Short mmCIF file of C-alpha atoms in Angstrom, two decimals:
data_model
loop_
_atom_site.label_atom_id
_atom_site.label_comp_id
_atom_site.label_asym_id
_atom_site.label_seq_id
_atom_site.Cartn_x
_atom_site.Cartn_y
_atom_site.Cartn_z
CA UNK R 205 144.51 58.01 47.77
CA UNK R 206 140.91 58.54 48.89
CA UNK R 207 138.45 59.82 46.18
CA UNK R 208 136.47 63.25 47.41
CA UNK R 209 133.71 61.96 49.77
CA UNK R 210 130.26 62.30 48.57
CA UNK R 211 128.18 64.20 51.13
CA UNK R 212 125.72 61.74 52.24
CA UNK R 213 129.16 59.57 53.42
CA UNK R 214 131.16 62.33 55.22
CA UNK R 215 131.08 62.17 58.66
CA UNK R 216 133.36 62.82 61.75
CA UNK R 217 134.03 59.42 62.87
CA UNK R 218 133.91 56.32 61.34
CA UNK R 219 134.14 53.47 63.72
CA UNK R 220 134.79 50.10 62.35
CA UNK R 221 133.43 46.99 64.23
CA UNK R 222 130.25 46.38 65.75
CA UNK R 223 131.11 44.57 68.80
CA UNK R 224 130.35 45.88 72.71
CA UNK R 225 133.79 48.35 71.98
CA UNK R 226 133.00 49.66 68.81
CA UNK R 227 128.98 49.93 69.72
CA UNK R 228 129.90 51.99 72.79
CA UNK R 229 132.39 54.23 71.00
CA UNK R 230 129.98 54.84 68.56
CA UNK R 231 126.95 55.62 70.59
CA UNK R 232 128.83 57.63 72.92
CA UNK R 233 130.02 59.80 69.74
CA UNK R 234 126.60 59.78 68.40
CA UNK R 235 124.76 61.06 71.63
CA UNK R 236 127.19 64.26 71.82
CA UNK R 237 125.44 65.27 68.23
CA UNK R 238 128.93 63.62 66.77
CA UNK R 239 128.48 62.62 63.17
CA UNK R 240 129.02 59.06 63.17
CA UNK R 241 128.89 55.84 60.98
CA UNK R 242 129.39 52.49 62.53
CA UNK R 243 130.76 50.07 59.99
CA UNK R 244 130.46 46.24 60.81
CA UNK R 245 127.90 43.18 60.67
CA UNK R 246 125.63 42.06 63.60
CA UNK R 247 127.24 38.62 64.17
CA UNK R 248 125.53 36.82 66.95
CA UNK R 249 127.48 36.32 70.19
CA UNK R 250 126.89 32.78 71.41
CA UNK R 251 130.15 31.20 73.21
CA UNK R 252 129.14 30.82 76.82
CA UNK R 253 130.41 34.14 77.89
CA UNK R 254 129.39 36.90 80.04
CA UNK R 255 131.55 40.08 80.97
CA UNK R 256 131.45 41.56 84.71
CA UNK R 257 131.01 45.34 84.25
CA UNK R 258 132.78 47.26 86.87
CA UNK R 259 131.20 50.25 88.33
CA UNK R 260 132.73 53.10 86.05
CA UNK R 261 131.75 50.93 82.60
CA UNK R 262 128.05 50.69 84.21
CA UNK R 263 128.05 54.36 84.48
CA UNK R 264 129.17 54.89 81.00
CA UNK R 265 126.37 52.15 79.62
CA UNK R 266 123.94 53.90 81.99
CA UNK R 267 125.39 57.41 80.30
CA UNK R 268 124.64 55.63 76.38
CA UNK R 269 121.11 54.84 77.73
CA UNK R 270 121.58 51.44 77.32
CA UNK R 271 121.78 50.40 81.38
CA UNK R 272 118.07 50.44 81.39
CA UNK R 273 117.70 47.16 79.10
CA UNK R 274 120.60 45.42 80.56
CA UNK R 275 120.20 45.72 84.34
CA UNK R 276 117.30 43.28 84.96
CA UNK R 277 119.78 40.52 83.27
CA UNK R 278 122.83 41.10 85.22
CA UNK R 279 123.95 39.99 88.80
CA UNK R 280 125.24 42.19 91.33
CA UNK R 281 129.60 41.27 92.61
CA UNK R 282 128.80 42.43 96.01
CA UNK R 283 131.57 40.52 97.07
CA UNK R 284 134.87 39.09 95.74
CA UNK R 285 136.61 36.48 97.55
CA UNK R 286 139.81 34.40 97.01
CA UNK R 287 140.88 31.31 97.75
CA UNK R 288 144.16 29.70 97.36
CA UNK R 289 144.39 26.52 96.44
CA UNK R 290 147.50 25.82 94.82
CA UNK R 291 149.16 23.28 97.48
CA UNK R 292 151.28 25.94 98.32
CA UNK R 293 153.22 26.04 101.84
CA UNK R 294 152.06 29.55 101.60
CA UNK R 295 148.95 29.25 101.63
CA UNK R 296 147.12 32.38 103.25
CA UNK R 297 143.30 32.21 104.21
CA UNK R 298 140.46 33.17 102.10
CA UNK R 299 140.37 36.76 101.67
CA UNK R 300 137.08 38.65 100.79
CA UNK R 301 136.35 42.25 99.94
CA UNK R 302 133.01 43.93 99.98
CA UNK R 303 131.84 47.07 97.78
CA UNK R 304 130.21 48.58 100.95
CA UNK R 305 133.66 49.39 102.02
CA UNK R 306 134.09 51.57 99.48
CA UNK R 307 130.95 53.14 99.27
CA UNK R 308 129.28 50.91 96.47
CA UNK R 309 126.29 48.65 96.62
CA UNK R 310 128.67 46.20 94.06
CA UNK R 311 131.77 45.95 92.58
CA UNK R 312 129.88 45.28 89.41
CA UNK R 313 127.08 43.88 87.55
CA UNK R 314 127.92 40.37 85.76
CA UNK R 315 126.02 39.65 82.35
CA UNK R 316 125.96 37.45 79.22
CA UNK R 317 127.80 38.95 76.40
CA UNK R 318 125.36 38.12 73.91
CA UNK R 319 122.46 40.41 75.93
CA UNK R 320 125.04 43.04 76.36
CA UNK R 321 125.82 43.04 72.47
CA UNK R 322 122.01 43.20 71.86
CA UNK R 323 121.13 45.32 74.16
CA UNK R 324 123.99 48.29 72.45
CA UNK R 325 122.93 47.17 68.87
CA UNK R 326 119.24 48.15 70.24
CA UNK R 327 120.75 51.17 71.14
CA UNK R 328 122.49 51.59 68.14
CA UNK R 329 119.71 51.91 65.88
CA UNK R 330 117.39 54.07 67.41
CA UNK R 331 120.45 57.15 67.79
CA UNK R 332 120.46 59.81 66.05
CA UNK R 333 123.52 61.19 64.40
CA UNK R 334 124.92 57.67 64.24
CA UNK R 335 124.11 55.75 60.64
CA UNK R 336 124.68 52.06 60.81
CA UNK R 337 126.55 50.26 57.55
CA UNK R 338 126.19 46.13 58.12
CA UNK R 339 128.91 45.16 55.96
CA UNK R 340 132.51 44.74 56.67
CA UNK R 341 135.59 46.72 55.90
CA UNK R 342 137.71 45.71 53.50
CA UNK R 343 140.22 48.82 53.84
CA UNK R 344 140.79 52.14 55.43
CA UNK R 345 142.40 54.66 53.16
CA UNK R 346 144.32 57.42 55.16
CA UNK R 347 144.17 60.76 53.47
CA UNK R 348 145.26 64.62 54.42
CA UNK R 349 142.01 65.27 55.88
CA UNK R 350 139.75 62.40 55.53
CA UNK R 351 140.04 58.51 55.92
CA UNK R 352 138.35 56.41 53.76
CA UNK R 353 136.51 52.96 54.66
CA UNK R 354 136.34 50.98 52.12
CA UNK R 355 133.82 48.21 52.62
CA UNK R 356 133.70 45.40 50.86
CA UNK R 357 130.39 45.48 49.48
CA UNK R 358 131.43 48.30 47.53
CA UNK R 359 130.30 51.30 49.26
CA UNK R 360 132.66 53.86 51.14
CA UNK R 361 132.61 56.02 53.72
CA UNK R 362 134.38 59.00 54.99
CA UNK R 363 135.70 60.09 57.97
CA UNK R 364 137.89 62.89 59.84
CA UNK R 365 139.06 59.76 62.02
CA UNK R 366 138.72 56.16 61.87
CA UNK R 367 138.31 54.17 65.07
CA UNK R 368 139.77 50.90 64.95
CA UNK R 369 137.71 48.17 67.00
CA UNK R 370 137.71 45.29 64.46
CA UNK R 371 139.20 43.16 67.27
CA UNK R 372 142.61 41.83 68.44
CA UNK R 373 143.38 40.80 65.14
CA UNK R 374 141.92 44.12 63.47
CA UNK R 375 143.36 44.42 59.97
CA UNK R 376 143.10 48.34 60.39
CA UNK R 377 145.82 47.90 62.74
CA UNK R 378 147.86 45.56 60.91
CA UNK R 379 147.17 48.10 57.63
CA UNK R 380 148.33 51.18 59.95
CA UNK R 381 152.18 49.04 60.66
CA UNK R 382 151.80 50.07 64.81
CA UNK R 383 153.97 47.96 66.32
CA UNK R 384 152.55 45.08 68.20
CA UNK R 385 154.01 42.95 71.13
CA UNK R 386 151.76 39.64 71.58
CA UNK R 387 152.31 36.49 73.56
CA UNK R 388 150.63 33.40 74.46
CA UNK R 389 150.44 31.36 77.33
CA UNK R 390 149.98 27.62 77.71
CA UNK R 391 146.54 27.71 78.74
CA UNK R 392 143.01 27.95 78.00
CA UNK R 393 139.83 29.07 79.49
CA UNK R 394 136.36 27.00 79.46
CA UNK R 395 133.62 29.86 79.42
CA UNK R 396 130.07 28.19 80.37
CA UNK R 397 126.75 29.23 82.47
CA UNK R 398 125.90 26.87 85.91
CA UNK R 399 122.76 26.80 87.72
CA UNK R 400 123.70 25.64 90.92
CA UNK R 401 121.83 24.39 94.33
CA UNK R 402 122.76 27.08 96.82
CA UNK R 403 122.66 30.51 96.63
CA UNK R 404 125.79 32.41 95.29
CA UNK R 405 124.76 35.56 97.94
CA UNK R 406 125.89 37.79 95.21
CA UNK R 407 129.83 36.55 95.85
CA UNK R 408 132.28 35.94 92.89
CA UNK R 409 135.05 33.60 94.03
CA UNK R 410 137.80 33.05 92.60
CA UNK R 411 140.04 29.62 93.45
CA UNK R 412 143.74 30.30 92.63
CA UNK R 413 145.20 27.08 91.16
CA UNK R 414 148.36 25.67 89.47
CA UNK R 415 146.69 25.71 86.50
CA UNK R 416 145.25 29.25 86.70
CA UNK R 417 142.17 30.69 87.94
CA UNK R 418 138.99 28.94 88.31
CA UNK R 419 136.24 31.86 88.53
CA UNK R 420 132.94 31.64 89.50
CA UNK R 421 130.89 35.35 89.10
CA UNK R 422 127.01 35.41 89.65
CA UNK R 423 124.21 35.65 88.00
CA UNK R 424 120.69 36.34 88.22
CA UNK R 425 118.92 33.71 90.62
CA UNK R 426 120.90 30.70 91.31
CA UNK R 427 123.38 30.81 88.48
CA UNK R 428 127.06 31.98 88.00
CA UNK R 429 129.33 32.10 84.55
CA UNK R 430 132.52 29.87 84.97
CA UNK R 431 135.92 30.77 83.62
CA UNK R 432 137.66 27.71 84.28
CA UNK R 433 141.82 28.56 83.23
CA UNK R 434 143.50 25.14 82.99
CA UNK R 435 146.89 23.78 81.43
CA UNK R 436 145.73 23.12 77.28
CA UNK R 437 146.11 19.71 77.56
CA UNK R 438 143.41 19.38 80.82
CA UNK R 439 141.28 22.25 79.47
CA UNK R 440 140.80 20.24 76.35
CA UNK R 441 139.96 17.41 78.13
CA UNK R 442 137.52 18.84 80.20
CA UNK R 443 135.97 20.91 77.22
CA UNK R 444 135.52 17.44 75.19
CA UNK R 445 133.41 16.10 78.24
CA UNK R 446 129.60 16.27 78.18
CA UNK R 447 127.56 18.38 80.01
CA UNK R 448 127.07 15.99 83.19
CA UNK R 449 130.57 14.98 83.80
CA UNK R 450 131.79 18.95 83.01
CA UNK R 451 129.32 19.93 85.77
CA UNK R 452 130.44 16.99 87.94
CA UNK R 453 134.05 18.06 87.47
CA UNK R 454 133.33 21.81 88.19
CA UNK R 455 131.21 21.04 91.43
CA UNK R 456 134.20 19.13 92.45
CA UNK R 457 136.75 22.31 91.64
CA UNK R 458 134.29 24.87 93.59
CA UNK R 459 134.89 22.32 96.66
CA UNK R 460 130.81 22.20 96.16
CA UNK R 461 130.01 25.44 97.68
CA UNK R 462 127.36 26.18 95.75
CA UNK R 463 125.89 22.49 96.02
CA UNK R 464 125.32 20.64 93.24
CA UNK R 465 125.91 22.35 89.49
CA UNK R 466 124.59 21.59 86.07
CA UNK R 467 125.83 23.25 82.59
CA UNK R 468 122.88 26.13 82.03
CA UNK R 469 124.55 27.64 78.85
CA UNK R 470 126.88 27.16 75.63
CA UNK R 471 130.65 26.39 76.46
CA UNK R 472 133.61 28.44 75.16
CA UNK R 473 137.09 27.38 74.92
CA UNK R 474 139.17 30.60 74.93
CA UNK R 475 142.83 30.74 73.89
CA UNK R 476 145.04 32.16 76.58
CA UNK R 477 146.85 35.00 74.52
CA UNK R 478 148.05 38.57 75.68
CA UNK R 479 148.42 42.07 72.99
CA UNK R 480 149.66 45.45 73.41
CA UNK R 481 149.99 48.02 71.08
CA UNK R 482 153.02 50.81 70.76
CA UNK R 483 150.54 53.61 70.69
CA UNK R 484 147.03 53.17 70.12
CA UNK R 485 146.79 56.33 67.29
CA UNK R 486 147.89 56.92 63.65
CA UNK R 487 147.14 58.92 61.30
CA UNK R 488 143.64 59.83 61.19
CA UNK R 489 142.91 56.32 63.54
CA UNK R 490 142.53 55.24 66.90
CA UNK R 491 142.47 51.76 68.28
CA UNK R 492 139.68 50.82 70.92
CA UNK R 493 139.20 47.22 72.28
CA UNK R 494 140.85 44.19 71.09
CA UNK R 495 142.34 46.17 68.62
CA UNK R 496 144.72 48.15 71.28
CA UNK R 497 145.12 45.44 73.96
CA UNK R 498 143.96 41.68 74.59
CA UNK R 499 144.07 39.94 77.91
CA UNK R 500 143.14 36.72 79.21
CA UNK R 501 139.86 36.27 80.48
CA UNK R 502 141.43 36.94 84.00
CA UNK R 503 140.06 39.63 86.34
CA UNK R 504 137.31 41.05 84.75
CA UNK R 505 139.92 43.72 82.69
CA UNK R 506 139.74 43.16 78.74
CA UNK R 507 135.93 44.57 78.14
CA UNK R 508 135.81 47.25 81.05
CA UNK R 509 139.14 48.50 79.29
CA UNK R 510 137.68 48.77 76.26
CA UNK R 511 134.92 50.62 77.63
CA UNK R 512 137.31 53.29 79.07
CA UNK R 513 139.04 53.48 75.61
CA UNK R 514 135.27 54.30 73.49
CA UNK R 515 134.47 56.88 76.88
CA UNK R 516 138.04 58.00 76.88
CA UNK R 517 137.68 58.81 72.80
CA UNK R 518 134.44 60.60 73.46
CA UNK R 519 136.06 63.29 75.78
CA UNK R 520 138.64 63.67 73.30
CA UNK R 521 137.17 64.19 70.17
CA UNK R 522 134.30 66.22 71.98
CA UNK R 523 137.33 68.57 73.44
CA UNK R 524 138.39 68.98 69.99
CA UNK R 525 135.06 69.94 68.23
CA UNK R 526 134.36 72.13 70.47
CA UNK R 527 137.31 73.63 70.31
CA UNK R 528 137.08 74.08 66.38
CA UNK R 529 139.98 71.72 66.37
CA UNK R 530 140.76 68.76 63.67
CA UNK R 531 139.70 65.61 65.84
CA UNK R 532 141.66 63.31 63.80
CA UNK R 533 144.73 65.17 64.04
CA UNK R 534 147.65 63.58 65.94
CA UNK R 535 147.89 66.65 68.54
CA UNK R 536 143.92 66.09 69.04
CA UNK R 537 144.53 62.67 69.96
CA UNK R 538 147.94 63.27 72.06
CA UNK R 539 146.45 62.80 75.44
CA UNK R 540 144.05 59.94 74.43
CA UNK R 541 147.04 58.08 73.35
CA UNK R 542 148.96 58.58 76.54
CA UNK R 543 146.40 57.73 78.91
CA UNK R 544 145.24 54.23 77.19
CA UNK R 545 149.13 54.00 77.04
CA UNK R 546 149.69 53.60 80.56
CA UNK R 547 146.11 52.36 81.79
CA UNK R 548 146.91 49.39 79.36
CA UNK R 549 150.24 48.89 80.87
CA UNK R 550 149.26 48.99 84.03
CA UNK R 551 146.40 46.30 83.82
CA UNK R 552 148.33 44.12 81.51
CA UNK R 553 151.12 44.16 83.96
CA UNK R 554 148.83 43.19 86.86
CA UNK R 555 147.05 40.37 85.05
CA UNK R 556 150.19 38.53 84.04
CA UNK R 557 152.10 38.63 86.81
CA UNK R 558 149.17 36.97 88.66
CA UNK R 559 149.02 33.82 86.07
CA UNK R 560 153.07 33.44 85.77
CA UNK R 561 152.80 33.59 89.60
CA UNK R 562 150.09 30.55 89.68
CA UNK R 563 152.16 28.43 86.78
CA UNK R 564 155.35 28.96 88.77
CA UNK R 565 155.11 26.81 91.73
CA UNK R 566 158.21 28.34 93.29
CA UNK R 567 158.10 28.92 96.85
CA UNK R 568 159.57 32.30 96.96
CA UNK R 569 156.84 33.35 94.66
CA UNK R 570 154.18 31.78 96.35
CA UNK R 571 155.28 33.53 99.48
CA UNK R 572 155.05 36.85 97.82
CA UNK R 573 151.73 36.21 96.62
CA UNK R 574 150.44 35.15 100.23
CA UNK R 575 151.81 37.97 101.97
CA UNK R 576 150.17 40.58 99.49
CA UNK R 577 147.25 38.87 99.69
CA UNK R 578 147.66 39.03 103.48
CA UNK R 579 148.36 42.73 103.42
CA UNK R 580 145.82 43.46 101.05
CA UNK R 581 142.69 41.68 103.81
CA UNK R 582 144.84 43.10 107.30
CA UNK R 583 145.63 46.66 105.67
CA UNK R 584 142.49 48.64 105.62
CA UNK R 585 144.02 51.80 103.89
CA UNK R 586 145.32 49.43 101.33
CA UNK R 587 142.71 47.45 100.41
CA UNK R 588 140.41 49.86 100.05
CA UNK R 589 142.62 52.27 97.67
CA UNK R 590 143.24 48.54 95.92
CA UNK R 591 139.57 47.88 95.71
CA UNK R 592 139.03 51.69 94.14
CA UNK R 593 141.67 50.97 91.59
CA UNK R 594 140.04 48.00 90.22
CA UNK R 595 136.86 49.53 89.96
CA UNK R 596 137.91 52.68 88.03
CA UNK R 597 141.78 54.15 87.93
CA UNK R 598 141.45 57.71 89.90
CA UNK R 599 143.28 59.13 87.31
CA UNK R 600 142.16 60.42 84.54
CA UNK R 601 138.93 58.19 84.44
CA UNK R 602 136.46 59.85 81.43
CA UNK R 603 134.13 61.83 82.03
CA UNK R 604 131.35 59.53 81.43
CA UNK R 605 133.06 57.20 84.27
CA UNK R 606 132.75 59.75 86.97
CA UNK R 607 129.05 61.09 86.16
CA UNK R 608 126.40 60.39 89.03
CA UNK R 609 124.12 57.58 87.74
#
């Protein structure tokens, strides 16, 4: 059981992990005059990565006050466009869908990781109400009305509710016995940086192939991230190659659209791997992140996600201290849990039925896939509600998400 807190370690919310998830949870407690302690190291983020923040997470960084410091590092999605290019019989033409349609000036704002990370951690420390601990946990200790983090370099800290977003293979979770349903696929991504001849005219394209997507998002000047989804066998291959023959290869894949490409960053080689969660609440904890869901790096889903969970948390624990209510109790947490629930379900759904599609190579499937695709450029009702969906779901989106920049 937990021993009584001392009162210089009580606070409302502990949140445990210091990644872009637990950060943004944190903050976004901390700037509603939550008591907060954020419990993690600062491990530098250095794998070739960058996340593409759709519009309703830039709002929600822009409501944190931590927009400001990333904006002039990010590139604008003005456009997405798709291109099949899996052989198919049913091949459909290149489809491409602007922001303007919609009422947006982009989609989204693509950005290293690492500057995002820094950028929150900046944040971080100069917030009141939020007190930083740079150690890890070892344990969370769930009591009648207090958790308690243990961390392991002896110290503890106390907590109405513990947030959970130590990743997707947090140990809180494991500790709490949710159930878990995780799969893997026989894939991997290579995550790198290009510079690149021509100009990307602020257009993320995405190649459909037998192997998976091949993704190229922009960047500042003439630059782009690459997500490169191949079979494990070719994505190793390609990942043991040196910079000059990657780049060759890659300029080659993009059918050289953007001219001639070089390597401009570290490389990642990312497992293919998929996680959902039963319920993302237990007793006196809440999952955010990794911790409730993973997804391939396809579609630009995993991070934004996240980002809804910390901004959906917010609204819920706010509703409850303002309400005089417990905000780790289970019935505080009730319609949190149900809305990640489904929003979760919803994305992971969409995500994996687009890769199993790609691996399949049956012509019935195909043929699905090009006529949706087809209906999605000819139908203007449609792919405009589609294009809204991706950006932010219409229901239920936090509060933060909505909120006029």
């Amino acid at each position: 059981m937990p021993q009584p807190p001392r009162e210089d370690r009580v606070f409302a919310v502990a949140v445990v992990g210091a990644g872009a998830a637990g950060l943004s949870a944190a903050l976004a407690l901390a700037r509603d005059g939550i008591p907060t302690a954020l419990v993690g190291r600062h491990a530098p983020v250095a794998d070739g990565r960058t996340v593409a923040l759709l519009d309703g997470s830039v709002r929600f960084l822009d409501a944190l006050g931590a927009w400001a410091g990333i904006a002039p590092q990010a590139g604008p999605l003005a456009t997405l466009q798709i291109i099949d290019d899996t052989g198919s019989l049913f091949r459909p033409p290149p489809a491409r869908f602007h922001a303007g349609e919609i009422g947006l000036d982009a989609f989204g704002w693509n950005v290293e990781s690492r500057l995002l990370v820094e950028a929150l951690r900046r944040q971080a420390r100069a917030t009141e109400h939020l007190t930083l601990f740079e150690s890890d946990a070892a344990e969370a200790v769930a009591g009648e009305e207090f958790s308690e983090v243990r961390l392991v370099d002896g110290g503890r800290v106390s907590a109405r509710i513990v947030v959970a977003a130590d990743g997707g293979r947090s140990p809180l979770r494991t500790a709490s016995r949710i159930r878990v349903r995780d799969w893997s696929y026989p894939q991997s991504a290579i995550t790198t940086i290009l510079a690149h001849d021509r100009p990307h005219g602020n257009v993320s394209t995405e190649f459909h192939t037998r192997g998976g997507p091949f993704t190229l998002v922009p960047l500042p000047n003439n630059r782009s991230s690459l997500v490169w989804v191949a079979a494990e066998g070719v994505a190793r291959r390609l990942s043991a190659l040196d910079d000059a023959a990657l780049a060759e290869a890659v300029t080659a894949q993009a059918q050289g659209m953007l001219g001639t490409m070089r390597v401009d960053g570290p490389r990642g080689l990312v497992p293919m791997r998929g996680l959902s969660v039963a319920t993302p609440t237990a007793h006196r904890l809440a999952l955010v992140g990794e911790a409730a869901h993973v997804f391939p790096p396809i579609g630009a889903q995993g991070l934004n996600l996240g980002l809804r969970d910390a901004a959906a948390l917010r609204d819920a624990v706010l509703g409850a201290v303002r309400e005089h209510r417990d905000p780790g109790s289970r019935a505080a947490l009730a319609g949190f849990a149900r809305a990640r629930r489904l929003d979760a379900a919803l994305r992971s759904t969409a995500v994996d039925t687009l890769n199993r599609s790609l691996l399949a190579d049956l012509m019935p499937v195909d043929a699905l896939r090009g006529v949706g695709l087809l209906a999605m450029s000819a139908i203007g009702p449609l792919r405009r509600a589609v294009m809204r969906e991706g950006v932010l779901p219409r229901l239920g989106a936090p509060e933060q998400m909505r909120a006029s920049r």
